[in-house]
PDB file of C-alpha atoms in Angstrom:
ATOM      1  CA  MET A  22     122.601 116.618 107.604  1.00 80.00           C
ATOM      2  CA  PRO A  23     122.627 115.282 111.195  1.00 88.00           C
ATOM      3  CA  ARG A  24     122.055 111.544 111.508  1.00 87.00           C
ATOM      4  CA  ALA A  25     118.744 111.848 113.378  1.00 89.00           C
ATOM      5  CA  GLN A  26     117.359 114.228 110.778  1.00 92.00           C
ATOM      6  CA  ARG A  27     118.505 111.994 107.903  1.00 94.00           C
ATOM      7  CA  GLU A  28     116.988 108.942 109.593  1.00 94.00           C
ATOM      8  CA  ARG A  29     113.676 110.758 110.024  1.00 93.00           C
ATOM      9  CA  GLN A  30     113.741 111.736 106.346  1.00 95.00           C
ATOM     10  CA  MET A  31     114.375 108.126 105.314  1.00 96.00           C
ATOM     11  CA  ILE A  32     111.502 106.889 107.467  1.00 95.00           C
ATOM     12  CA  GLU A  33     109.101 109.482 106.052  1.00 94.00           C
ATOM     13  CA  VAL A  34     109.944 108.577 102.459  1.00 96.00           C
ATOM     14  CA  ALA A  35     109.861 104.840 103.156  1.00 95.00           C
ATOM     15  CA  GLU A  36     106.431 105.179 104.744  1.00 92.00           C
ATOM     16  CA  VAL A  37     105.127 106.770 101.545  1.00 92.00           C
ATOM     17  CA  VAL A  38     106.707 104.137  99.293  1.00 94.00           C
ATOM     18  CA  PHE A  39     105.491 101.226 101.453  1.00 90.00           C
ATOM     19  CA  ALA A  40     101.999 102.719 101.432  1.00 86.00           C
ATOM     20  CA  GLU A  41     102.016 103.279  97.663  1.00 88.00           C
ATOM     21  CA  ARG A  42     103.517  99.949  96.608  1.00 87.00           C
ATOM     22  CA  GLY A  43     103.039  97.592  99.525  1.00 83.00           C
ATOM     23  CA  TYR A  44     105.938  96.110 101.430  1.00 83.00           C
ATOM     24  CA  ALA A  45     106.743  93.324  98.959  1.00 83.00           C
ATOM     25  CA  ALA A  46     106.776  95.592  95.881  1.00 89.00           C
ATOM     26  CA  ALA A  47     108.605  98.505  97.527  1.00 91.00           C
ATOM     27  CA  SER A  48     112.282  98.669  96.649  1.00 94.00           C
ATOM     28  CA  MET A  49     115.188 100.043  98.611  1.00 96.00           C
ATOM     29  CA  ASP A  50     116.459 101.498  95.317  1.00 96.00           C
ATOM     30  CA  GLU A  51     113.361 103.647  94.935  1.00 96.00           C
ATOM     31  CA  ILE A  52     113.393 104.719  98.574  1.00 96.00           C
ATOM     32  CA  ALA A  53     117.075 105.675  98.357  1.00 96.00           C
ATOM     33  CA  GLU A  54     116.474 107.591  95.138  1.00 96.00           C
ATOM     34  CA  ARG A  55     113.545 109.541  96.597  1.00 96.00           C
ATOM     35  CA  VAL A  56     115.524 110.392  99.730  1.00 95.00           C
ATOM     36  CA  GLY A  57     118.588 111.335  97.689  1.00 94.00           C
ATOM     37  CA  VAL A  58     120.967 108.880  99.346  1.00 95.00           C
ATOM     38  CA  SER A  59     122.674 105.697  98.266  1.00 94.00           C
ATOM     39  CA  LYS A  60     121.092 102.320  98.843  1.00 95.00           C
ATOM     40  CA  PRO A  61     124.063 101.255 101.008  1.00 95.00           C
ATOM     41  CA  MET A  62     123.326 104.220 103.267  1.00 94.00           C
ATOM     42  CA  LEU A  63     119.783 102.903 103.840  1.00 94.00           C
ATOM     43  CA  TYR A  64     121.264  99.550 104.795  1.00 96.00           C
ATOM     44  CA  GLU A  65     123.775 101.266 107.064  1.00 95.00           C
ATOM     45  CA  TYR A  66     120.937 102.924 108.977  1.00 96.00           C
ATOM     46  CA  PHE A  67     118.375 100.084 108.991  1.00 95.00           C
ATOM     47  CA  ASN A  68     120.232  96.863 107.999  1.00 95.00           C
ATOM     48  CA  SER A  69     117.424  95.644 105.721  1.00 92.00           C
ATOM     49  CA  LYS A  70     114.141  96.548 104.075  1.00 92.00           C
ATOM     50  CA  GLU A  71     112.357  94.879 106.974  1.00 88.00           C
ATOM     51  CA  GLY A  72     114.436  96.942 109.407  1.00 92.00           C
ATOM     52  CA  LEU A  73     113.294 100.093 107.631  1.00 93.00           C
ATOM     53  CA  LEU A  74     109.681  98.925 107.781  1.00 89.00           C
ATOM     54  CA  LEU A  75     110.061  98.233 111.509  1.00 88.00           C
ATOM     55  CA  ALA A  76     111.402 101.751 112.011  1.00 92.00           C
ATOM     56  CA  CYS A  77     108.359 103.150 110.182  1.00 90.00           C
ATOM     57  CA  ILE A  78     105.948 101.144 112.333  1.00 87.00           C
ATOM     58  CA  ARG A  79     107.742 102.081 115.557  1.00 87.00           C
ATOM     59  CA  GLU A  80     107.673 105.751 114.600  1.00 89.00           C
ATOM     60  CA  ALA A  81     103.934 105.583 113.917  1.00 88.00           C
ATOM     61  CA  ARG A  82     103.329 103.685 117.164  1.00 86.00           C
ATOM     62  CA  THR A  83     105.214 106.296 119.180  1.00 89.00           C
ATOM     63  CA  GLU A  84     103.297 109.130 117.559  1.00 90.00           C
ATOM     64  CA  LEU A  85      99.936 107.384 118.035  1.00 89.00           C
ATOM     65  CA  ARG A  86     100.610 106.892 121.733  1.00 90.00           C
ATOM     66  CA  GLN A  87     101.691 110.510 122.139  1.00 94.00           C
ATOM     67  CA  VAL A  88      98.631 111.976 120.443  1.00 94.00           C
ATOM     68  CA  THR A  89      96.284 109.659 122.323  1.00 92.00           C
ATOM     69  CA  GLU A  90      97.821 110.384 125.723  1.00 92.00           C
ATOM     70  CA  GLN A  91      97.893 114.108 125.027  1.00 95.00           C
ATOM     71  CA  ALA A  92      94.250 114.110 123.985  1.00 95.00           C
ATOM     72  CA  VAL A  93      92.972 112.631 127.231  1.00 92.00           C
ATOM     73  CA  LEU A  94      94.971 114.874 129.549  1.00 92.00           C
ATOM     74  CA  GLY A  95      92.662 116.908 131.714  1.00 89.00           C
ATOM     75  CA  SER A  96      89.576 114.803 131.016  1.00 89.00           C
ATOM     76  CA  VAL A  97      87.281 115.025 134.008  1.00 88.00           C
ATOM     77  CA  ASN A  98      85.314 111.818 133.464  1.00 86.00           C
ATOM     78  CA  ALA A  99      85.418 108.529 131.597  1.00 85.00           C
ATOM     79  CA  GLU A 100      83.104 109.622 128.792  1.00 88.00           C
ATOM     80  CA  GLU A 101      85.147 112.736 128.063  1.00 92.00           C
ATOM     81  CA  ALA A 102      88.388 110.725 128.109  1.00 90.00           C
ATOM     82  CA  MET A 103      86.935 108.070 125.799  1.00 90.00           C
ATOM     83  CA  ARG A 104      85.644 110.665 123.342  1.00 94.00           C
ATOM     84  CA  ALA A 105      88.962 112.573 123.330  1.00 95.00           C
ATOM     85  CA  GLY A 106      91.015 109.400 122.893  1.00 94.00           C
ATOM     86  CA  LEU A 107      88.817 108.102 120.082  1.00 95.00           C
ATOM     87  CA  HIS A 108      88.907 111.447 118.317  1.00 97.00           C
ATOM     88  CA  ALA A 109      92.713 111.547 118.545  1.00 96.00           C
ATOM     89  CA  PHE A 110      92.859 108.049 117.032  1.00 94.00           C
ATOM     90  CA  PHE A 111      90.578 108.927 114.117  1.00 95.00           C
ATOM     91  CA  VAL A 112      92.443 112.186 113.461  1.00 96.00           C
ATOM     92  CA  PHE A 113      95.721 110.220 113.445  1.00 94.00           C
ATOM     93  CA  ILE A 114      94.266 107.718 110.968  1.00 90.00           C
ATOM     94  CA  ARG A 115      93.061 110.528 108.683  1.00 92.00           C
ATOM     95  CA  GLU A 116      96.214 112.646 108.871  1.00 92.00           C
ATOM     96  CA  ARG A 117      98.705 109.771 108.804  1.00 90.00           C
ATOM     97  CA  ARG A 118      97.148 107.604 106.104  1.00 87.00           C
ATOM     98  CA  GLN A 119     100.483 106.153 105.015  1.00 85.00           C
ATOM     99  CA  ALA A 120     101.366 105.079 108.554  1.00 83.00           C
ATOM    100  CA  TRP A 121      97.899 103.620 108.975  1.00 82.00           C
ATOM    101  CA  SER A 122      98.235 101.644 105.732  1.00 79.00           C
ATOM    102  CA  LEU A 123     101.287  99.856 107.162  1.00 75.00           C
ATOM    103  CA  VAL A 124      99.096  98.499 109.950  1.00 71.00           C
ATOM    104  CA  ARG A 125      96.087  97.858 107.759  1.00 70.00           C
ATOM    105  CA  HIS A 126      97.982  95.668 105.286  1.00 63.00           C
ATOM    106  CA  GLU A 127      99.516  93.461 107.924  1.00 57.00           C
ATOM    107  CA  THR A 128      98.414  90.229 106.255  1.00 53.00           C
ATOM    108  CA  THR A 129     101.236  90.671 103.749  1.00 57.00           C
ATOM    109  CA  LEU A 130     103.656  90.763 106.679  1.00 61.00           C
ATOM    110  CA  VAL A 131     102.606  87.591 108.502  1.00 55.00           C
ATOM    111  CA  GLY A 132     105.609  85.725 109.811  1.00 63.00           C
ATOM    112  CA  THR A 133     107.831  88.784 109.877  1.00 67.00           C
ATOM    113  CA  SER A 134     109.039  90.978 112.704  1.00 75.00           C
ATOM    114  CA  ALA A 135     106.780  93.674 111.284  1.00 74.00           C
ATOM    115  CA  ALA A 136     103.688  91.628 112.162  1.00 76.00           C
ATOM    116  CA  GLU A 137     104.957  91.505 115.743  1.00 80.00           C
ATOM    117  CA  GLU A 138     105.488  95.288 115.715  1.00 80.00           C
ATOM    118  CA  ILE A 139     101.940  95.835 114.477  1.00 81.00           C
ATOM    119  CA  GLU A 140     100.592  93.634 117.255  1.00 83.00           C
ATOM    120  CA  ALA A 141     102.765  95.586 119.712  1.00 85.00           C
ATOM    121  CA  THR A 142     101.043  98.747 118.471  1.00 85.00           C
ATOM    122  CA  ARG A 143      97.638  97.230 119.184  1.00 86.00           C
ATOM    123  CA  GLN A 144      98.822  96.059 122.585  1.00 90.00           C
ATOM    124  CA  GLN A 145     100.198  99.512 123.360  1.00 88.00           C
ATOM    125  CA  GLN A 146      96.804 101.084 122.667  1.00 90.00           C
ATOM    126  CA  THR A 147      94.957  98.341 124.569  1.00 91.00           C
ATOM    127  CA  ASP A 148      97.203  98.822 127.598  1.00 92.00           C
ATOM    128  CA  LEU A 149      96.776 102.588 127.429  1.00 89.00           C
ATOM    129  CA  ILE A 150      92.983 102.307 127.237  1.00 90.00           C
ATOM    130  CA  ALA A 151      92.886  99.767 130.086  1.00 90.00           C
ATOM    131  CA  THR A 152      95.022 102.055 132.245  1.00 87.00           C
ATOM    132  CA  LEU A 153      92.775 105.008 131.506  1.00 85.00           C
ATOM    133  CA  MET A 154      89.657 102.953 132.180  1.00 83.00           C
ATOM    134  CA  SER A 155      90.954 101.696 135.496  1.00 83.00           C
ATOM    135  CA  GLY A 156      91.506 105.306 136.564  1.00 80.00           C
ATOM    136  CA  PHE A 157      87.941 106.308 135.708  1.00 79.00           C
ATOM    137  CA  PHE A 158      85.889 103.167 136.210  1.00 76.00           C
ATOM    138  CA  ASN A 159      84.771 101.864 139.580  1.00 68.00           C
ATOM    139  CA  ASP A 160      85.320  98.258 138.610  1.00 62.00           C
ATOM    140  CA  ALA A 161      88.200  96.417 140.237  1.00 69.00           C
ATOM    141  CA  ASP A 162      87.761  93.564 137.755  1.00 80.00           C
ATOM    142  CA  THR A 163      90.927  94.063 135.704  1.00 85.00           C
ATOM    143  CA  VAL A 164      90.005  91.205 133.367  1.00 89.00           C
ATOM    144  CA  ARG A 165      86.735  92.958 132.467  1.00 85.00           C
ATOM    145  CA  ILE A 166      88.595  96.235 131.896  1.00 87.00           C
ATOM    146  CA  GLN A 167      91.191  94.509 129.705  1.00 90.00           C
ATOM    147  CA  ALA A 168      88.423  92.817 127.697  1.00 90.00           C
ATOM    148  CA  ALA A 169      86.703  96.175 127.193  1.00 89.00           C
ATOM    149  CA  ALA A 170      89.984  97.758 126.061  1.00 91.00           C
ATOM    150  CA  GLU A 171      90.549  94.941 123.541  1.00 93.00           C
ATOM    151  CA  PHE A 172      87.036  95.467 122.230  1.00 91.00           C
ATOM    152  CA  VAL A 173      87.590  99.212 121.832  1.00 92.00           C
ATOM    153  CA  VAL A 174      90.851  98.703 119.937  1.00 91.00           C
ATOM    154  CA  GLY A 175      89.445  95.998 117.659  1.00 91.00           C
ATOM    155  CA  GLY A 176      86.201  97.839 116.982  1.00 92.00           C
ATOM    156  CA  CYS A 177      87.927 101.138 116.257  1.00 92.00           C
ATOM    157  CA  GLU A 178      90.439  99.480 113.968  1.00 90.00           C
ATOM    158  CA  ARG A 179      87.638  97.980 111.894  1.00 91.00           C
ATOM    159  CA  LEU A 180      85.723 101.273 111.918  1.00 93.00           C
ATOM    160  CA  ALA A 181      88.862 103.077 110.701  1.00 92.00           C
ATOM    161  CA  ILE A 182      89.163 100.616 107.812  1.00 89.00           C
ATOM    162  CA  TRP A 183      85.513 101.218 106.949  1.00 92.00           C
ATOM    163  CA  CYS A 184      86.014 105.005 107.123  1.00 91.00           C
ATOM    164  CA  GLU A 185      88.602 104.824 104.347  1.00 87.00           C
ATOM    165  CA  ARG A 186      85.796 104.202 101.879  1.00 89.00           C
ATOM    166  CA  TYR A 187      83.951 107.363 102.840  1.00 91.00           C
ATOM    167  CA  ASP A 188      85.790 110.687 102.620  1.00 88.00           C
ATOM    168  CA  ASP A 189      82.825 112.436 104.209  1.00 93.00           C
ATOM    169  CA  VAL A 190      83.202 110.386 107.412  1.00 95.00           C
ATOM    170  CA  THR A 191      85.385 112.831 109.288  1.00 96.00           C
ATOM    171  CA  PRO A 192      87.183 112.063 112.555  1.00 96.00           C
ATOM    172  CA  ASP A 193      84.311 113.847 114.350  1.00 97.00           C
ATOM    173  CA  VAL A 194      81.712 111.612 112.699  1.00 96.00           C
ATOM    174  CA  ALA A 195      83.757 108.447 113.283  1.00 96.00           C
ATOM    175  CA  THR A 196      84.165 109.406 116.946  1.00 96.00           C
ATOM    176  CA  GLU A 197      80.409 109.837 117.321  1.00 96.00           C
ATOM    177  CA  TYR A 198      79.738 106.475 115.656  1.00 95.00           C
ATOM    178  CA  ALA A 199      82.216 104.789 117.977  1.00 94.00           C
ATOM    179  CA  MET A 200      80.848 106.528 121.071  1.00 93.00           C
ATOM    180  CA  ASP A 201      77.272 105.613 120.127  1.00 92.00           C
ATOM    181  CA  LEU A 202      78.211 101.952 120.004  1.00 89.00           C
ATOM    182  CA  LEU A 203      80.819 101.708 122.743  1.00 88.00           C
ATOM    183  CA  TRP A 204      79.778 104.115 125.437  1.00 86.00           C
ATOM    184  CA  GLY A 205      76.529 102.333 126.375  1.00 81.00           C
ATOM    185  CA  GLY A 206      78.414  99.288 127.593  1.00 79.00           C
ATOM    186  CA  LEU A 207      81.363 101.174 128.992  1.00 80.00           C
ATOM    187  CA  GLN A 208      79.099 103.536 130.902  1.00 77.00           C
ATOM    188  CA  ARG A 209      77.908 100.590 133.003  1.00 74.00           C
ATOM    189  CA  LEU A 210      81.504 100.044 134.104  1.00 71.00           C
ATOM    190  CA  ALA A 211      81.818 103.709 134.998  1.00 69.00           C
ATOM    191  CA  ASN A 212      78.679 103.570 137.148  1.00 59.00           C
ATOM    192  CA  ARG A 213      79.579 100.456 139.172  1.00 51.00           C
TER     193      ARG A 213
END
C-alpha cells in the first residue's frame, strides 16, 4: 500500500479509537491492531501517540476549512455566505462525529501540542469568517469584525455541543438556530 494511503488509513482508525476511548485510554497497540500494522510502524509514521493525535486534528482542520470555503463560494451577500458557512460547519460536525469529539474533549489535552492544534483550528475558522465578513460588510473596523468572528466560532462550537444531545436537531435546524441568534447583530455590520 502506498505510504500516503497507509497514513490516511492509520489516521482514520486512530480518530475512531480516540473518539471511542479518549486520548488517555486509547492505546497504540489497539490502533495498530485495527489498522493491521505493527505498533513500530505507527511510531515510524507519527513518532508518538500524541503525534498521531496531532495528525488526526490537522486532517480534520484541513477538511473543515475546505468544506467551509467551498460552501460559501458564489454567495451573493453576507447573509447567504453566513448561512452556507454555518450549514457546512454543522454538516461537518454531524458527519465527522469522531473528528469533532477530538476537539470537544480538549480539556483532557491541556498542556499538550494537541491543545495548541485545537486552538489553531478555532483560529483558522475565526480568520476565515473574518476574511469573509470583511469582503461582505461595509465596516472598516477590523477589530469589530474579528470580535464578531470570534463570537460566531465560540457560539457555534457551544451550539454544536448542545446539538449532540438531540438527534432530531439536524444541520438545517442548527443553522437556523444560529442564524436567528447571530444574523440580527451581524446584519447591522452589513448595512453600515
